[in-house]
């Protein structure tokens, strides 16, 4: 089973996000970069599938050179090798052009299974996984919490709003992860040592046969960013007893805020 | 030339999702601004009884793609039917709800059509004649304005963000001959949590955190039910195994924007705040007077949630005349 995991390096979720002077990007100086949490589930699931069915796990990413840190972490968890597309022409890609680059890599090396995070927690786009599957002409199943591979098929439990659905697809296929799929392992010390010797191929767009103009001009552009108005602390409900506080709260919510 | 607005309706078991009405209403406003028609498209196996309802939310035309092969949402079949229709009709704007299904469908459609997609929009406006879509990034810590180039412009709108507007119109119904193409995905089965309000669509959310101290969420569930709301949870409550992952509110869970959000025993980590800050009214109940959640809540009660929450529920019952 040849498995590819699509991975993005993102700011840790505890990061304080600030906007730069250009108004359309964020300050990156003090940010701690990590593997996108949904991609961590993808790495873990790929490793479990490899442990059950054999094969290898390849981590594929598009990003600046420091993305190798995140790829190295996935290799320390147990993945076999990494491919990073690092090209100035790939900067400023939107979700669709990123998907086009990833699909070009995946066309060069065929895989039985591709696993992606449902979204990256920076752009929150939910677009790359299904778009990669579309460009490769293979099926995708979104927001998976459980999967099993039988013969040349994969059966996935996907979450939908208000329930779950079980779908089956022939391989090769792509699925995206949902929290609950697994508990990602920590890299062990021997794993970290081994990872230092594992290969990470750093390639340009030309290396994968993609001319810069073929990834297409971004179809979506950020034209402004703002920090949402900060919520201000309001009033503490006081009262002689818990009962009095509850009565006062419900009165306010009903009569003043008019939300119940 | 591209013209018209197409709204994709989403139904499950013959019931429209609330976000479908929001997408139609917003689609109507865009169509009025562009001075063009709003067309709704609906896919499924048994749509005769529900299709015409879409006319009450502004659709001039209702395209019904009815086929046994469309009884369940399957990415490949739905993408093919809708993409073929879009290629034929060439709408300028496609609008749909960013539900789990809508996210999957819109992403695949954008790739099939090479069309710009603004995911999870919370507001849409015009600058001259160009659409600017506002969408959260970084789990809601940033609001970004997005310009879209190319056609059609696909807008997936976040549930609970846009206003529903009823119209008097009826909408003409047209059947669409469907060709689902080569389908490889196979539906096996589904299970729905009946009677539960979907977290992202709920008008009221009552959430519990570490202060719940265990998996017994009865007090939270009772209050949520009285308010016709949904139950949410903080990441620590989910990590402890007290609630399913689908209940998690926050940057790595769901982002909710209800009218009323009641946080019980939740300290208010930055990742959780990112998931609920766009709620209209926030109430926090916590034993710790220093809990950061109090600095973000409109109303706070310091105290034991196991004492306070049932008392609130009792007051709500009285208010609703149930006692």
Coordinates of C-alpha atoms in Angstrom, one line a residue:
Chain A
X1 CA 0.0 0.0 0.0
X2 CA 1.7 3.2 -1.2
X3 CA 0.2 6.1 0.9
X4 CA 0.7 9.8 0.4
X5 CA -0.1 12.3 3.1
X6 CA -0.7 16.0 2.2
X7 CA 0.8 18.1 4.9
X8 CA 0.9 21.9 5.7
X9 CA 2.9 23.7 8.3
X10 CA 0.7 26.2 10.1
X11 CA 0.9 28.6 13.1
X12 CA 0.2 26.7 16.4
X13 CA -3.4 27.3 17.4
X14 CA -2.4 29.1 20.6
X15 CA -0.7 31.8 18.5
X16 CA -1.7 35.4 18.8
X17 CA -2.4 36.4 15.2
X18 CA -1.6 40.0 14.2
X19 CA -1.9 41.7 10.8
X20 CA 1.2 43.3 9.1
X21 CA 1.3 46.9 7.8
X22 CA 0.3 45.7 4.3
X23 CA -3.1 44.8 5.7
X24 CA -3.3 41.5 3.8
X25 CA -1.0 39.1 5.6
X26 CA -0.1 38.2 9.2
X27 CA 3.0 38.8 11.3
X28 CA 5.1 35.7 11.4
X29 CA 8.1 36.7 13.6
X30 CA 6.9 35.3 16.9
X31 CA 4.9 32.4 15.6
X32 CA 5.6 28.8 16.5
X33 CA 5.0 26.6 13.5
X34 CA 3.6 23.1 13.7
X35 CA 2.0 20.4 11.6
X36 CA -1.6 21.3 10.8
X37 CA -3.5 19.3 13.5
X38 CA -5.8 17.6 11.0
X39 CA -2.7 16.6 9.0
X40 CA -1.3 15.0 12.1
X41 CA -4.3 12.7 12.1
X42 CA -3.6 11.9 8.5
X43 CA 0.1 11.0 9.3
X44 CA -1.1 8.8 12.2
X45 CA -3.7 7.0 10.1
X46 CA -1.2 6.4 7.2
X47 CA 1.2 4.9 9.7
X48 CA -1.5 2.6 11.1
X49 CA -2.5 1.5 7.6
X50 CA 1.1 0.8 6.7
X51 CA 1.5 -1.2 9.9
X52 CA -1.5 -3.3 9.0
X53 CA -1.0 -3.6 5.2
X54 CA 2.7 -2.9 4.6
X55 CA 3.9 -0.4 2.1
X56 CA 5.3 3.1 2.6
X57 CA 4.2 6.6 3.7
X58 CA 5.3 9.7 1.7
X59 CA 4.7 13.2 3.1
X60 CA 4.0 15.8 0.4
X61 CA 3.9 19.6 1.1
X62 CA 4.0 22.9 -0.7
X63 CA 5.7 25.7 1.2
X64 CA 8.8 27.6 2.2
X65 CA 12.0 25.8 3.2
X66 CA 11.2 25.8 6.9
X67 CA 8.3 23.4 6.1
X68 CA 11.0 20.7 6.2
X69 CA 10.8 21.0 10.0
X70 CA 7.1 19.8 9.9
X71 CA 8.0 17.1 7.4
X72 CA 10.9 16.0 9.6
X73 CA 8.5 15.6 12.5
X74 CA 6.2 13.4 10.4
X75 CA 9.3 11.3 9.4
X76 CA 10.1 11.0 13.1
X77 CA 6.6 9.7 13.8
X78 CA 7.4 7.0 11.3
X79 CA 6.8 8.2 7.7
X80 CA 9.3 7.0 5.1
X81 CA 10.1 10.1 3.0
X82 CA 9.1 13.6 2.2
X83 CA 8.7 15.7 -0.9
X84 CA 8.6 19.5 -0.6
X85 CA 7.7 21.8 -3.4
X86 CA 9.6 25.0 -2.7
X87 CA 9.3 27.6 -5.4
X88 CA 8.9 31.4 -5.3
X89 CA 6.2 31.0 -8.0
X90 CA 4.2 28.9 -5.6
X91 CA 4.0 31.7 -3.0
X92 CA 0.7 33.4 -2.8
X93 CA -1.1 30.3 -4.2
X94 CA -4.8 30.0 -3.4
X95 CA -6.3 26.6 -2.5
X96 CA -6.9 25.7 -6.1
X97 CA -3.3 26.3 -7.4
X98 CA -1.9 24.5 -4.3
X99 CA -4.1 21.6 -5.2
X100 CA -2.8 21.7 -8.8
X101 CA 0.8 21.5 -7.6
X102 CA 0.1 18.6 -5.3
X103 CA -1.8 16.8 -8.0
X104 CA 1.2 17.2 -10.4
X105 CA 3.5 15.6 -7.7
X106 CA 1.0 12.8 -7.2
X107 CA 0.7 12.2 -11.0
X108 CA 4.5 11.6 -11.2
X109 CA 4.4 8.9 -8.5
X110 CA 1.2 6.9 -8.3
X111 CA -0.3 6.2 -4.9
X112 CA -3.0 3.7 -3.7
X113 CA -4.3 6.1 -1.0
X114 CA -4.0 9.8 -0.3
X115 CA -4.9 11.2 3.1
X116 CA -5.3 14.9 3.7
X117 CA -6.5 17.1 6.6
X118 CA -10.1 18.3 6.2
X119 CA -8.7 21.8 6.4
X120 CA -5.6 23.7 7.4
X121 CA -6.3 25.7 10.5
X122 CA -4.7 28.9 9.0
X123 CA -6.7 29.4 5.8
X124 CA -9.6 27.3 7.0
X125 CA -10.4 26.6 3.3
X126 CA -11.6 23.0 3.2
X127 CA -10.7 23.0 -0.5
X128 CA -7.3 21.3 -1.2
X129 CA -8.3 17.7 -0.4
X130 CA -11.3 17.4 -2.7
X131 CA -9.7 19.6 -5.3
X132 CA -6.6 17.3 -5.5
X133 CA -8.9 14.3 -5.9
X134 CA -10.7 16.1 -8.7
X135 CA -7.5 16.9 -10.5
X136 CA -6.4 13.3 -10.3
X137 CA -9.8 12.0 -11.3
X138 CA -10.2 9.8 -8.2
X139 CA -13.0 9.7 -5.5
X140 CA -12.8 11.6 -2.2
X141 CA -14.5 11.1 1.1
X142 CA -14.6 14.0 3.5
X143 CA -14.3 14.2 7.3
X144 CA -13.5 10.6 8.1
X145 CA -13.5 9.2 11.6
X146 CA -12.9 5.5 10.8
X147 CA -11.8 3.5 7.8
X148 CA -11.1 0.0 6.7
X149 CA -9.4 -1.3 3.6
X150 CA -10.7 -4.5 2.1
X151 CA -9.2 -5.8 -1.1
X152 CA -8.9 -2.8 -3.4
X153 CA -11.6 -0.8 -1.7
X154 CA -11.7 1.6 1.2
X155 CA -14.8 1.9 3.4
X156 CA -15.0 5.1 5.4
X157 CA -17.2 6.5 8.2
X158 CA -17.6 10.1 7.4
X159 CA -19.2 12.8 9.6
X160 CA -22.1 14.8 8.1
X161 CA -24.1 17.5 9.9
X162 CA -26.2 15.6 12.4
X163 CA -24.8 12.1 11.9
X164 CA -22.5 9.8 10.1
X165 CA -22.4 8.1 6.7
X166 CA -20.6 5.1 5.5
X167 CA -19.2 5.2 2.0
X168 CA -17.1 2.9 -0.1
X169 CA -14.7 3.8 -2.8
X170 CA -12.3 1.8 -5.0
X171 CA -8.6 2.6 -4.6
X172 CA -6.9 4.8 -5.5
X173 CA -8.9 7.3 -3.4
X174 CA -8.4 10.3 -1.2
X175 CA -10.0 10.9 2.2
X176 CA -9.8 13.8 4.6
X177 CA -9.6 13.5 8.4
X178 CA -11.9 14.5 11.2
X179 CA -11.0 14.7 14.9
X180 CA -11.8 11.3 16.5
X181 CA -10.1 9.3 13.7
X182 CA -7.1 8.4 15.9
X183 CA -4.8 9.7 18.6
X184 CA -1.5 10.9 16.9
X185 CA 1.6 9.4 18.4
X186 CA 4.5 11.4 19.6
X187 CA 7.8 11.0 17.8
X188 CA 10.1 8.7 19.9
X189 CA 13.7 9.5 20.4
X190 CA 14.9 6.7 18.2
X191 CA 12.3 7.9 15.7
X192 CA 13.8 11.4 15.8
X193 CA 17.3 10.0 15.2
X194 CA 16.1 7.8 12.3
X195 CA 14.3 10.7 10.7
X196 CA 17.5 12.6 10.3
X197 CA 18.6 10.1 7.7
X198 CA 15.3 9.8 5.9
X199 CA 15.1 11.6 2.5
X200 CA 13.3 14.9 1.9
X201 CA 13.3 15.8 -1.8
X202 CA 13.1 19.5 -2.2
X203 CA 11.8 20.3 -5.7
X204 CA 10.9 23.3 -7.8
X205 CA 7.8 23.5 -10.0
X206 CA 10.1 22.9 -13.1
X207 CA 11.3 19.7 -11.4
X208 CA 7.8 18.3 -11.4
X209 CA 7.1 19.4 -15.0
X210 CA 4.9 22.3 -14.0
X211 CA 5.6 25.6 -15.6
X212 CA 4.9 28.5 -13.3
X213 CA 2.2 29.9 -15.5
X214 CA 0.4 26.5 -15.6
X215 CA -0.5 26.6 -11.9
X216 CA -2.8 29.4 -12.9
X217 CA -3.2 32.9 -11.4
X218 CA -4.9 32.8 -8.0
X219 CA -8.6 33.1 -8.5
X220 CA -9.1 34.4 -5.0
X221 CA -7.2 37.2 -3.5
X222 CA -7.2 38.6 0.0
X223 CA -7.8 42.4 -0.3
X224 CA -8.1 43.2 3.3
X225 CA -7.8 41.7 6.8
X226 CA -9.1 42.8 10.1
X227 CA -9.2 41.5 13.6
X228 CA -12.8 40.9 14.6
X229 CA -14.1 43.4 17.1
X230 CA -12.9 42.1 20.5
X231 CA -15.6 41.0 22.8
X232 CA -15.7 43.0 25.9
X233 CA -16.4 41.6 29.3
X234 CA -19.9 42.7 30.4
X235 CA -21.5 42.6 33.7
X236 CA -21.3 40.1 36.4
X237 CA -24.6 39.1 37.7
X238 CA -24.7 39.6 41.4
X239 CA -27.3 38.4 43.9
X240 CA -27.7 37.2 47.5
X241 CA -28.1 33.6 46.4
X242 CA -27.6 31.3 43.4
X243 CA -31.3 31.4 43.0
X244 CA -31.3 35.2 42.8
X245 CA -28.5 35.2 40.2
X246 CA -30.4 32.7 38.0
X247 CA -33.6 34.7 38.2
X248 CA -31.7 37.9 37.2
X249 CA -29.9 36.3 34.4
X250 CA -33.0 34.8 32.8
X251 CA -34.8 38.2 33.2
X252 CA -31.9 40.0 31.4
X253 CA -31.7 37.4 28.6
X254 CA -35.5 37.6 28.1
X255 CA -36.3 41.3 28.6
X256 CA -33.0 43.1 27.7
X257 CA -31.0 40.9 25.3
X258 CA -34.2 39.2 24.0
X259 CA -32.5 36.0 23.2
X260 CA -34.8 33.7 25.1
Chain B
X1 CA -21.6 36.2 -20.8
X2 CA -22.2 34.8 -17.4
X3 CA -25.5 35.8 -15.9
X4 CA -27.8 34.9 -13.1
X5 CA -27.4 33.6 -9.6
X6 CA -27.6 29.8 -8.9
X7 CA -28.4 28.7 -5.3
X8 CA -27.8 25.0 -4.5
X9 CA -30.4 23.7 -2.1
X10 CA -29.5 21.0 0.4
X11 CA -32.0 18.6 1.8
X12 CA -31.7 15.6 4.0
X13 CA -34.5 13.1 4.3
X14 CA -36.9 15.5 2.6
X15 CA -36.1 18.4 4.9
X16 CA -34.1 21.5 3.9
X17 CA -31.2 22.6 6.0
X18 CA -31.7 26.0 7.5
X19 CA -28.6 27.2 5.7
X20 CA -30.4 26.5 2.4
X21 CA -32.9 29.3 3.3
X22 CA -30.0 31.5 4.2
X23 CA -28.2 30.8 0.9
X24 CA -31.4 31.5 -1.1
X25 CA -32.1 34.7 0.8
X26 CA -28.6 36.0 0.3
X27 CA -28.7 34.8 -3.4
X28 CA -31.9 36.8 -3.8
X29 CA -30.1 39.9 -2.5
X30 CA -27.2 39.4 -4.9
X31 CA -29.6 38.8 -7.8
X32 CA -31.4 42.0 -7.0
X33 CA -28.1 43.9 -6.9
X34 CA -27.0 42.4 -10.3
X35 CA -30.5 42.8 -11.6
X36 CA -30.9 39.2 -12.7
X37 CA -32.8 36.0 -11.8
X38 CA -32.2 33.6 -8.9
X39 CA -32.4 30.0 -9.8
X40 CA -32.4 27.2 -7.2
X41 CA -31.3 23.7 -8.0
X42 CA -32.2 20.8 -5.8
X43 CA -31.0 17.2 -6.1
X44 CA -32.6 14.0 -4.6
X45 CA -34.8 11.0 -5.2
X46 CA -38.1 12.2 -3.9
X47 CA -38.6 16.0 -4.2
X48 CA -42.1 16.5 -5.4
X49 CA -43.4 17.7 -2.0
X50 CA -40.7 20.0 -1.1
X51 CA -39.4 21.7 -4.3
X52 CA -41.9 24.5 -4.4
X53 CA -41.0 25.7 -0.9
X54 CA -37.8 27.2 -2.4
X55 CA -40.0 29.8 -4.2
X56 CA -40.8 31.3 -0.8
X57 CA -37.2 32.4 -0.3
X58 CA -36.8 34.3 -3.6
X59 CA -36.1 31.6 -6.3
X60 CA -37.5 32.7 -9.7
X61 CA -36.9 29.2 -11.1
X62 CA -36.5 25.9 -9.3
X63 CA -34.5 23.2 -11.1
X64 CA -35.4 19.7 -9.9
X65 CA -32.8 17.0 -10.6
X66 CA -34.7 13.9 -9.4
X67 CA -33.3 10.4 -9.8
X68 CA -33.0 7.3 -7.6
X69 CA -29.2 7.6 -8.1
X70 CA -29.3 11.0 -6.3
X71 CA -31.1 9.7 -3.2
X72 CA -28.0 10.1 -1.1
X73 CA -25.3 12.8 -1.4
X74 CA -22.4 11.4 -3.2
X75 CA -19.6 13.8 -4.2
X76 CA -19.1 12.4 -7.7
X77 CA -22.7 12.2 -8.8
X78 CA -23.7 15.6 -7.3
X79 CA -20.6 17.3 -8.7
X80 CA -21.3 16.0 -12.2
X81 CA -25.0 16.9 -12.3
X82 CA -24.4 20.4 -10.9
X83 CA -21.2 21.1 -12.9
X84 CA -23.0 20.1 -16.1
X85 CA -25.9 22.4 -15.3
X86 CA -23.5 25.3 -14.6
X87 CA -21.6 24.7 -17.8
X88 CA -24.9 24.8 -19.7
X89 CA -26.4 27.9 -18.0
X90 CA -23.3 29.8 -17.2
X91 CA -24.4 31.6 -14.0
X92 CA -22.2 34.5 -12.7
X93 CA -22.6 33.5 -9.0
X94 CA -23.2 30.1 -7.3
X95 CA -24.2 30.2 -3.7
X96 CA -24.6 27.3 -1.2
X97 CA -24.4 26.6 2.5
X98 CA -21.0 25.7 3.9
X99 CA -22.4 22.6 5.7
X100 CA -20.2 19.6 5.7
X101 CA -21.8 18.5 2.4
X102 CA -21.6 22.0 1.0
X103 CA -17.9 22.3 1.8
X104 CA -17.1 19.0 0.1
X105 CA -19.3 19.8 -3.0
X106 CA -18.1 23.4 -3.4
X107 CA -14.4 22.4 -3.2
X108 CA -14.8 19.7 -5.8
X109 CA -16.9 22.0 -8.0
X110 CA -14.3 24.8 -7.9
X111 CA -11.7 22.3 -9.2
X112 CA -14.0 20.9 -11.9
X113 CA -15.0 24.3 -13.1
X114 CA -11.7 26.1 -12.4
X115 CA -13.8 28.6 -10.5
X116 CA -13.0 30.9 -7.6
X117 CA -14.4 29.7 -4.2
X118 CA -14.9 31.8 -1.1
X119 CA -15.4 29.2 1.7
X120 CA -17.4 29.9 4.9
X121 CA -18.4 33.5 4.1
X122 CA -20.0 35.4 6.9
X123 CA -20.8 38.5 4.8
X124 CA -21.0 39.4 1.2
X125 CA -21.0 42.9 -0.2
X126 CA -20.4 44.7 -3.5
X127 CA -17.6 47.2 -4.3
X128 CA -18.7 48.8 -7.5
X129 CA -19.9 45.7 -9.3
X130 CA -17.5 43.3 -7.7
X131 CA -18.3 40.9 -5.0
X132 CA -16.2 41.0 -1.8
X133 CA -16.7 38.0 0.5
X134 CA -15.7 38.3 4.1
X135 CA -14.6 35.0 5.6
X136 CA -12.9 34.0 8.9
X137 CA -9.3 32.6 8.9
X138 CA -7.1 31.3 11.6
X139 CA -10.2 29.9 13.4
X140 CA -11.9 33.3 13.4
X141 CA -8.9 35.3 14.8
X142 CA -8.9 37.1 11.5
X143 CA -11.7 38.3 9.1
X144 CA -10.4 38.4 5.5
X145 CA -12.0 40.2 2.6
X146 CA -11.7 38.1 -0.6
X147 CA -12.0 39.2 -4.2
X148 CA -12.9 36.6 -6.7
X149 CA -11.7 36.4 -10.3
X150 CA -13.3 34.2 -12.9
X151 CA -16.7 32.6 -13.3
X152 CA -18.8 31.4 -11.7
X153 CA -18.0 32.9 -8.3
X154 CA -18.7 30.2 -5.8
X155 CA -19.8 31.5 -2.4
X156 CA -20.2 28.9 0.4
X157 CA -21.9 30.7 3.3
X158 CA -21.4 29.9 6.9
X159 CA -24.6 28.6 8.7
X160 CA -26.2 31.2 11.0
X161 CA -24.4 34.2 9.4
X162 CA -27.0 35.5 6.9
X163 CA -30.6 36.6 7.4
X164 CA -33.5 34.6 6.1
X165 CA -36.0 36.6 4.1
X166 CA -39.4 35.3 3.0
X167 CA -40.8 36.4 -0.4
X168 CA -44.2 36.2 -1.8
X169 CA -43.0 34.7 -5.1
X170 CA -43.8 31.2 -6.2
X171 CA -41.0 30.2 -8.6
X172 CA -41.5 28.0 -11.7
X173 CA -40.5 24.4 -11.4
X174 CA -38.5 22.7 -14.1
X175 CA -37.4 19.1 -14.2
X176 CA -33.8 18.5 -15.2
X177 CA -32.8 15.4 -17.1
X178 CA -29.9 14.1 -15.1
X179 CA -26.8 12.1 -16.1
X180 CA -24.8 11.2 -13.0
X181 CA -21.9 10.0 -15.2
X182 CA -19.5 7.4 -14.0
X183 CA -20.2 7.0 -10.3
X184 CA -17.5 5.2 -8.2
X185 CA -18.5 6.2 -4.7
X186 CA -21.0 3.8 -3.1
X187 CA -23.4 4.6 -0.3
X188 CA -23.5 1.9 2.3
X189 CA -25.6 3.4 5.2
X190 CA -26.1 6.4 7.3
X191 CA -27.2 7.2 10.9
X192 CA -28.7 10.4 12.0
X193 CA -28.9 11.7 15.5
X194 CA -32.7 12.3 15.4
X195 CA -34.1 15.2 17.3
X196 CA -30.7 16.8 17.8
X197 CA -30.2 20.4 16.7
X198 CA -27.1 20.7 14.6
X199 CA -24.5 22.6 16.5
X200 CA -23.6 25.0 13.7
X201 CA -27.2 25.8 12.9
X202 CA -28.5 26.2 16.5
X203 CA -29.8 29.5 17.8
X204 CA -28.7 28.6 21.3
X205 CA -25.6 26.6 22.3
X206 CA -25.0 25.4 25.9
X207 CA -21.4 24.2 26.3
X208 CA -19.6 22.4 29.0
X209 CA -15.9 22.3 29.7
X210 CA -13.4 20.9 32.2
X211 CA -15.6 22.2 35.1
X212 CA -18.1 19.4 34.2
X213 CA -15.6 17.1 35.9
X214 CA -17.0 14.0 34.1
X215 CA -19.2 12.7 31.3
X216 CA -22.5 13.5 33.0
X217 CA -23.7 16.5 31.0
X218 CA -27.4 16.1 32.1
X219 CA -27.7 19.7 33.4
X220 CA -26.3 21.1 30.2
X221 CA -28.5 18.8 28.0
X222 CA -31.6 19.8 29.9
X223 CA -31.0 23.5 29.6
X224 CA -30.1 23.1 25.9
X225 CA -33.3 21.1 25.3
X226 CA -35.5 23.7 27.1
X227 CA -34.0 26.4 24.8
X228 CA -34.3 24.3 21.7
X229 CA -30.5 24.5 21.4
X230 CA -27.5 22.3 20.9
X231 CA -24.9 21.0 23.3
X232 CA -21.3 22.0 22.8
X233 CA -18.1 21.1 24.5
X234 CA -14.6 22.5 25.0
X235 CA -11.6 20.7 23.7
X236 CA -10.7 19.4 27.2
X237 CA -14.1 17.8 27.6
X238 CA -13.7 16.1 24.2
X239 CA -10.1 15.0 25.0
X240 CA -11.3 13.5 28.3
X241 CA -13.8 11.4 26.3
X242 CA -16.8 13.1 28.0
X243 CA -18.3 14.2 24.7
X244 CA -18.0 13.2 21.0
X245 CA -15.6 15.1 18.8
X246 CA -18.6 16.4 16.8
X247 CA -19.6 18.5 19.8
X248 CA -16.3 20.4 20.0
X249 CA -16.5 24.2 19.7
X250 CA -13.2 25.9 18.9
X251 CA -10.4 26.4 16.4
X252 CA -9.9 22.7 15.8
X253 CA -13.6 22.0 16.2
X254 CA -16.7 23.8 15.0
X255 CA -17.1 27.5 14.8
X256 CA -20.6 28.6 16.0
X257 CA -22.4 31.9 15.9
X258 CA -25.7 31.4 17.8
X259 CA -27.8 34.1 19.3
X260 CA -27.0 32.8 22.7
X261 CA -23.9 30.9 23.8
X262 CA -23.8 29.7 27.4
X263 CA -20.3 28.5 28.5
X264 CA -20.4 26.4 31.6
X265 CA -17.2 25.5 33.4
X266 CA -15.1 26.6 30.4
X267 CA -12.1 28.7 31.3
X268 CA -11.9 30.4 27.8
X269 CA -8.6 29.3 26.1
X270 CA -7.8 31.3 22.9
X271 CA -8.7 28.3 20.7
X272 CA -12.1 28.1 22.3
X273 CA -12.8 31.8 22.1
X274 CA -12.0 31.6 18.3
X275 CA -14.8 29.2 17.9
X276 CA -17.6 31.1 19.7
X277 CA -16.7 34.8 19.7
X278 CA -19.1 35.6 16.9
X279 CA -22.0 34.6 19.0
X280 CA -24.4 37.5 19.6
X281 CA -24.8 37.1 23.4
X282 CA -22.3 35.1 25.5
X283 CA -23.0 34.0 29.1
X284 CA -20.3 32.4 31.2
X285 CA -20.8 30.4 34.4
X286 CA -17.6 29.5 36.3
X287 CA -16.4 28.9 39.8
X288 CA -13.2 30.8 39.1
X289 CA -13.7 34.6 39.2
X290 CA -10.4 35.0 37.3
X291 CA -11.4 32.7 34.3
X292 CA -10.6 34.5 31.1
X293 CA -14.0 33.6 29.7
X294 CA -15.5 36.4 31.9
X295 CA -13.6 39.0 30.0
X296 CA -15.3 37.9 26.8
X297 CA -18.8 37.3 28.1
X298 CA -21.7 39.8 28.1
X299 CA -23.0 38.3 31.3
X300 CA -21.1 36.3 33.9
X301 CA -22.1 34.3 37.0
X302 CA -19.5 33.3 39.4
X303 CA -20.6 30.0 41.0
X304 CA -21.0 26.3 40.9
X305 CA -22.5 25.4 37.5
X306 CA -24.2 22.3 39.0
X307 CA -26.1 24.6 41.2
X308 CA -26.6 27.5 38.9
X309 CA -27.5 25.8 35.6
X310 CA -30.5 23.8 37.0
X311 CA -31.8 27.0 38.6
X312 CA -31.5 28.8 35.2
X313 CA -33.4 25.9 33.6
X314 CA -36.1 26.2 36.2
X315 CA -36.5 29.9 35.5
X316 CA -36.6 29.2 31.7
X317 CA -39.4 26.6 32.4
X318 CA -41.4 29.2 34.3
X319 CA -40.9 31.7 31.6
X320 CA -42.1 29.3 29.0
X321 CA -45.1 28.5 31.2
X322 CA -44.2 24.9 31.5
X323 CA -44.5 24.9 35.3

